[in-house]
GROMACS .gro file of C-alpha atoms in nm:
model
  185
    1UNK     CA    1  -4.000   8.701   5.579
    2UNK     CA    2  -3.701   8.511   5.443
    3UNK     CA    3  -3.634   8.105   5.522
    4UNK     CA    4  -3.377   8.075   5.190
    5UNK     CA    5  -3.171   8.237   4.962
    6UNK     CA    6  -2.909   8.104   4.624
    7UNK     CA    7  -2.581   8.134   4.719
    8UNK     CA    8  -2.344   8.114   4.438
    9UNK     CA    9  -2.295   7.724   4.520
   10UNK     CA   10  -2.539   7.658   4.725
   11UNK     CA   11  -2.896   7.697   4.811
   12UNK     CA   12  -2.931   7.799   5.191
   13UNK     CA   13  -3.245   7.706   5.374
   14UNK     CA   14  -3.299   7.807   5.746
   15UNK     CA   15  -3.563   7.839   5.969
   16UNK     CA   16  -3.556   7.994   6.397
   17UNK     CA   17  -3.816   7.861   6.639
   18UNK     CA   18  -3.820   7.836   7.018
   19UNK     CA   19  -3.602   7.528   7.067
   20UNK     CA   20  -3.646   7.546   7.460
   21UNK     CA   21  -3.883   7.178   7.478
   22UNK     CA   22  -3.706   6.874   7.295
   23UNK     CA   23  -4.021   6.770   7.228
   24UNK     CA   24  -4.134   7.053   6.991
   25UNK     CA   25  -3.768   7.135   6.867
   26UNK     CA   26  -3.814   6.746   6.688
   27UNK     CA   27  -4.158   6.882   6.559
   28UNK     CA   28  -3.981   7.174   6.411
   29UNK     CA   29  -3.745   6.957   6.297
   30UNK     CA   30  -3.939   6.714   6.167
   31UNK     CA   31  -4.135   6.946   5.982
   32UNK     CA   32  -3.811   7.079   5.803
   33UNK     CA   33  -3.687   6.791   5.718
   34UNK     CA   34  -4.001   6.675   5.536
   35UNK     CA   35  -3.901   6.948   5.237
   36UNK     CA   36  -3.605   6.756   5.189
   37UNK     CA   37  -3.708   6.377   5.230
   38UNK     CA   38  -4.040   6.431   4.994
   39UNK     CA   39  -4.096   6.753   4.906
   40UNK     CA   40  -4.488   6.804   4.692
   41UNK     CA   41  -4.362   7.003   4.421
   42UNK     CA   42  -4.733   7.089   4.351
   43UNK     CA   43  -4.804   7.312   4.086
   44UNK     CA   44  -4.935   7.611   4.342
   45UNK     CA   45  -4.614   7.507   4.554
   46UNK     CA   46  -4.417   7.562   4.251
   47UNK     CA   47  -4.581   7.930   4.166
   48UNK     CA   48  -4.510   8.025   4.492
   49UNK     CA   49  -4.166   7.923   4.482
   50UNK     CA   50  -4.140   8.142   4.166
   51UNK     CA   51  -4.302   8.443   4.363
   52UNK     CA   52  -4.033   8.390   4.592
   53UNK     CA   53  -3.742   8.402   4.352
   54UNK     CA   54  -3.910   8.639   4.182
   55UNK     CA   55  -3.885   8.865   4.482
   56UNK     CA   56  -3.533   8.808   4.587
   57UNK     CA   57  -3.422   8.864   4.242
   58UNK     CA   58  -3.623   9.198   4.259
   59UNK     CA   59  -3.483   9.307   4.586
   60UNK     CA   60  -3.113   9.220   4.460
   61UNK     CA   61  -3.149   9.449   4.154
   62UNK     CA   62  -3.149   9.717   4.416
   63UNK     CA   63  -2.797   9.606   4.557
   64UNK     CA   64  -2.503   9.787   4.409
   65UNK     CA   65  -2.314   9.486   4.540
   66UNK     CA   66  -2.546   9.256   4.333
   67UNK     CA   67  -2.495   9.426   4.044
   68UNK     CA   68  -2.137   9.435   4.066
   69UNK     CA   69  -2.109   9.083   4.104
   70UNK     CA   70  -2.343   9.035   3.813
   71UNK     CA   71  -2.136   9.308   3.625
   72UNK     CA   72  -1.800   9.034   3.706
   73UNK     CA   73  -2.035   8.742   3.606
   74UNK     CA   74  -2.067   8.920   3.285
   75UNK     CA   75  -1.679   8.952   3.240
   76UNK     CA   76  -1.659   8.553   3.265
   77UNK     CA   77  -1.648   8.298   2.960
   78UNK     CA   78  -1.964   8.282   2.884
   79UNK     CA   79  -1.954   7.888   2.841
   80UNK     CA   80  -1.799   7.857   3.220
   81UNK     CA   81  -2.114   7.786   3.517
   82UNK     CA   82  -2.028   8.134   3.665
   83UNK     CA   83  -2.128   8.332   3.371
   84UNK     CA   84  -2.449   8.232   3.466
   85UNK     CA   85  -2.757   8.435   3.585
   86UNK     CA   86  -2.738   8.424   3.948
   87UNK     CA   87  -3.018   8.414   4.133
   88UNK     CA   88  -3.313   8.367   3.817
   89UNK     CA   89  -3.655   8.519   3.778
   90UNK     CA   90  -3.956   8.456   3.667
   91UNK     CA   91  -3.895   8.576   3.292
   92UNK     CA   92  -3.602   8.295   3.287
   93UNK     CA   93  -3.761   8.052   3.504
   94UNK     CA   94  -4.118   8.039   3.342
   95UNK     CA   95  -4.169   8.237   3.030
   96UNK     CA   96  -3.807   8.096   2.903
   97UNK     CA   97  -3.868   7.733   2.965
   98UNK     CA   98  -4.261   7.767   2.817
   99UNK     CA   99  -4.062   7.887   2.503
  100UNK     CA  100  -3.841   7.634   2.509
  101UNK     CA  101  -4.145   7.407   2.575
  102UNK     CA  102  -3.972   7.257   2.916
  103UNK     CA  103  -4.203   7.147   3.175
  104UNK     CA  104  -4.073   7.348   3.432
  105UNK     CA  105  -4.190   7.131   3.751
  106UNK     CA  106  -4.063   6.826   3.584
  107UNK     CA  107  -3.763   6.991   3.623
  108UNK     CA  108  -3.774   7.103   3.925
  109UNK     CA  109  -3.840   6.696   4.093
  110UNK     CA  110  -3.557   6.555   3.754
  111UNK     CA  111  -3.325   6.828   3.933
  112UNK     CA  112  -3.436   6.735   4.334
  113UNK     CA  113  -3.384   6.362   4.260
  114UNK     CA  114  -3.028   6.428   4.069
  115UNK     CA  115  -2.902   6.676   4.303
  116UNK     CA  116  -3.074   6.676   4.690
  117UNK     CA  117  -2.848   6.385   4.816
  118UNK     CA  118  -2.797   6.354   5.154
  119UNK     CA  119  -2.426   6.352   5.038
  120UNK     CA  120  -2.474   6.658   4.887
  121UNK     CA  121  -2.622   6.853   5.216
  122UNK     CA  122  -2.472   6.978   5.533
  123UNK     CA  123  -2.673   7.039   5.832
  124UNK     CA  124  -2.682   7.316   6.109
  125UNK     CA  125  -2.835   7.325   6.448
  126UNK     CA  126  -2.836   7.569   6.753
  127UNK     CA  127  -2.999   7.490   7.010
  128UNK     CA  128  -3.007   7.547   7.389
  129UNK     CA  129  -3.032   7.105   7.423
  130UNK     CA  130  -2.700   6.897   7.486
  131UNK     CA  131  -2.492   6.780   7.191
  132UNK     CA  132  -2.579   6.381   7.298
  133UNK     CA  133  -2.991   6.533   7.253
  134UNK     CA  134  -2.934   6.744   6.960
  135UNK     CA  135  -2.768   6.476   6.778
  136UNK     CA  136  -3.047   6.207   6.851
  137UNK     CA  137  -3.301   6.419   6.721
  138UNK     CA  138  -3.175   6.531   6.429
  139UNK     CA  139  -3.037   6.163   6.330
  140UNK     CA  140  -3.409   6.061   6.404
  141UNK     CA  141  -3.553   6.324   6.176
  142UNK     CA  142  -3.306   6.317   5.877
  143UNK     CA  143  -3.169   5.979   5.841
  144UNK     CA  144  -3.467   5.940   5.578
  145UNK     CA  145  -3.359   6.186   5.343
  146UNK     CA  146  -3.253   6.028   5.068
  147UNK     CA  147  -2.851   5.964   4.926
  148UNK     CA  148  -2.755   5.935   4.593
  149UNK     CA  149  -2.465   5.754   4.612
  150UNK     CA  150  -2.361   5.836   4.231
  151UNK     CA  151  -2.417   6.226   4.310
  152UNK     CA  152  -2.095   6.153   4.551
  153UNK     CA  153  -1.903   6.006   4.267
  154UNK     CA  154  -1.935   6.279   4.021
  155UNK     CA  155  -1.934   6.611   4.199
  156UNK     CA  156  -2.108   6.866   3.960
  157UNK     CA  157  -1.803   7.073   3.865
  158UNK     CA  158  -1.644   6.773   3.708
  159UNK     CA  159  -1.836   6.896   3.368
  160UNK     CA  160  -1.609   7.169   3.363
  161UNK     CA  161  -1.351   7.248   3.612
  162UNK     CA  162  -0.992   7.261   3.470
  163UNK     CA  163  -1.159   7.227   3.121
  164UNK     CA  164  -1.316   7.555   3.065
  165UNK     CA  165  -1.156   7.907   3.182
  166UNK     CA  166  -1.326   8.104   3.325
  167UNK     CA  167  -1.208   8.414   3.206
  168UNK     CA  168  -1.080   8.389   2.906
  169UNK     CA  169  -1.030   8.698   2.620
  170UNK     CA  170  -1.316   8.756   2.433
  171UNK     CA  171  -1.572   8.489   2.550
  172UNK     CA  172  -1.741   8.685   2.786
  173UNK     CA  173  -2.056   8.955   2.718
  174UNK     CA  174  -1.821   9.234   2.851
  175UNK     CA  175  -1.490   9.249   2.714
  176UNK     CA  176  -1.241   9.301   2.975
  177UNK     CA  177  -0.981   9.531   2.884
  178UNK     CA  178  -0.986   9.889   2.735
  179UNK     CA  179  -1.423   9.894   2.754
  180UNK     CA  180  -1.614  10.159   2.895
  181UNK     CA  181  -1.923  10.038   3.010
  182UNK     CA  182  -2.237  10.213   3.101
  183UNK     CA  183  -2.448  10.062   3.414
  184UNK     CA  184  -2.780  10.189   3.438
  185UNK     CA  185  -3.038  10.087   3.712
   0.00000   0.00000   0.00000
């Protein structure tokens, strides 16, 4: 089963449960919002996340859709953030960074503490409860997670938005114009 997937901005986490008792809707809650206020990060954690992307990158290489939007990606300036590999994979998650001798779950907390603000997030919830409920709980259950108020200063695109194009002629893997290219699965 599926609880996230990579957007190309965003990282989209979800969960369903049966919501019918406040009490155990908070639980669920609660639970939930523990991955975001201290997540472990432990090194099995961290394989299985890996198996995980692993997988969803494997069942997008299936996706004519996905690989026309990678096939665009590749048509993009190659120094401009959506040139980049979309979703990752195991071969540029793990073996790359060993090569590059990065510690990849020192990484993984630098990048949670930089970028999981609470000014960063947006939350969803449906639920059968009233709105006056709904919001108690989930200002009880994620009020802890933590804000980093510089994140909210400097918004990640300000590295290059408006300074890098993203397409521009010949910077990107596939040249644009007057190119046949070959696709094979």
């Amino acid at each position: 089963s599926s609880n996230a997937y990579t957007d190309s901005e965003d990282t989209v986490y979800y969960f369903n449960m049966n919501a019918d008792e406040d009490k155990k809707l908070g639980e669920g809650l609660d639970r939930f919002a523990s991955f975001f206020i201290g997540p472990l990060f432990t090194e099995s954690a961290t394989g299985r996340e890996l198996n995980a992307i692993e997988s969803e990158n494997s069942k997008n290489l299936q996706s004519d859709i996905f690989r026309m939007y990678q096939i665009e990606k590749s048509r993009a300036n190659t120094e401009h953030p959506y040139s980049k590999f979309y979703t990752g994979n195991k071969e540029t998650l793990l073996d790359g960074t060993k090569r590059q001798n990065i510690d990849l779950r020192t990484e993984l907390i630098k990048f949670w503490g930089t970028y999981y603000s609470a000014s960063q997030m947006s939350l969803a919830v449906v639920a059968p409860q009233p709105i006056n409920v709904l919001r108690k709980i989930v200002e009880e259950t994620f009020n802890t997670i933590p804000n980093n108020p510089e994140r909210a200063k400097i918004p990640p695109e300000e590295a290059w938005a408006g300074k890098i194009a993203p397409f521009d002629a010949g910077t990107s893997v596939i040249p644009g114009k007057k190119h046949v290219v070959e696709i094979v699965p």
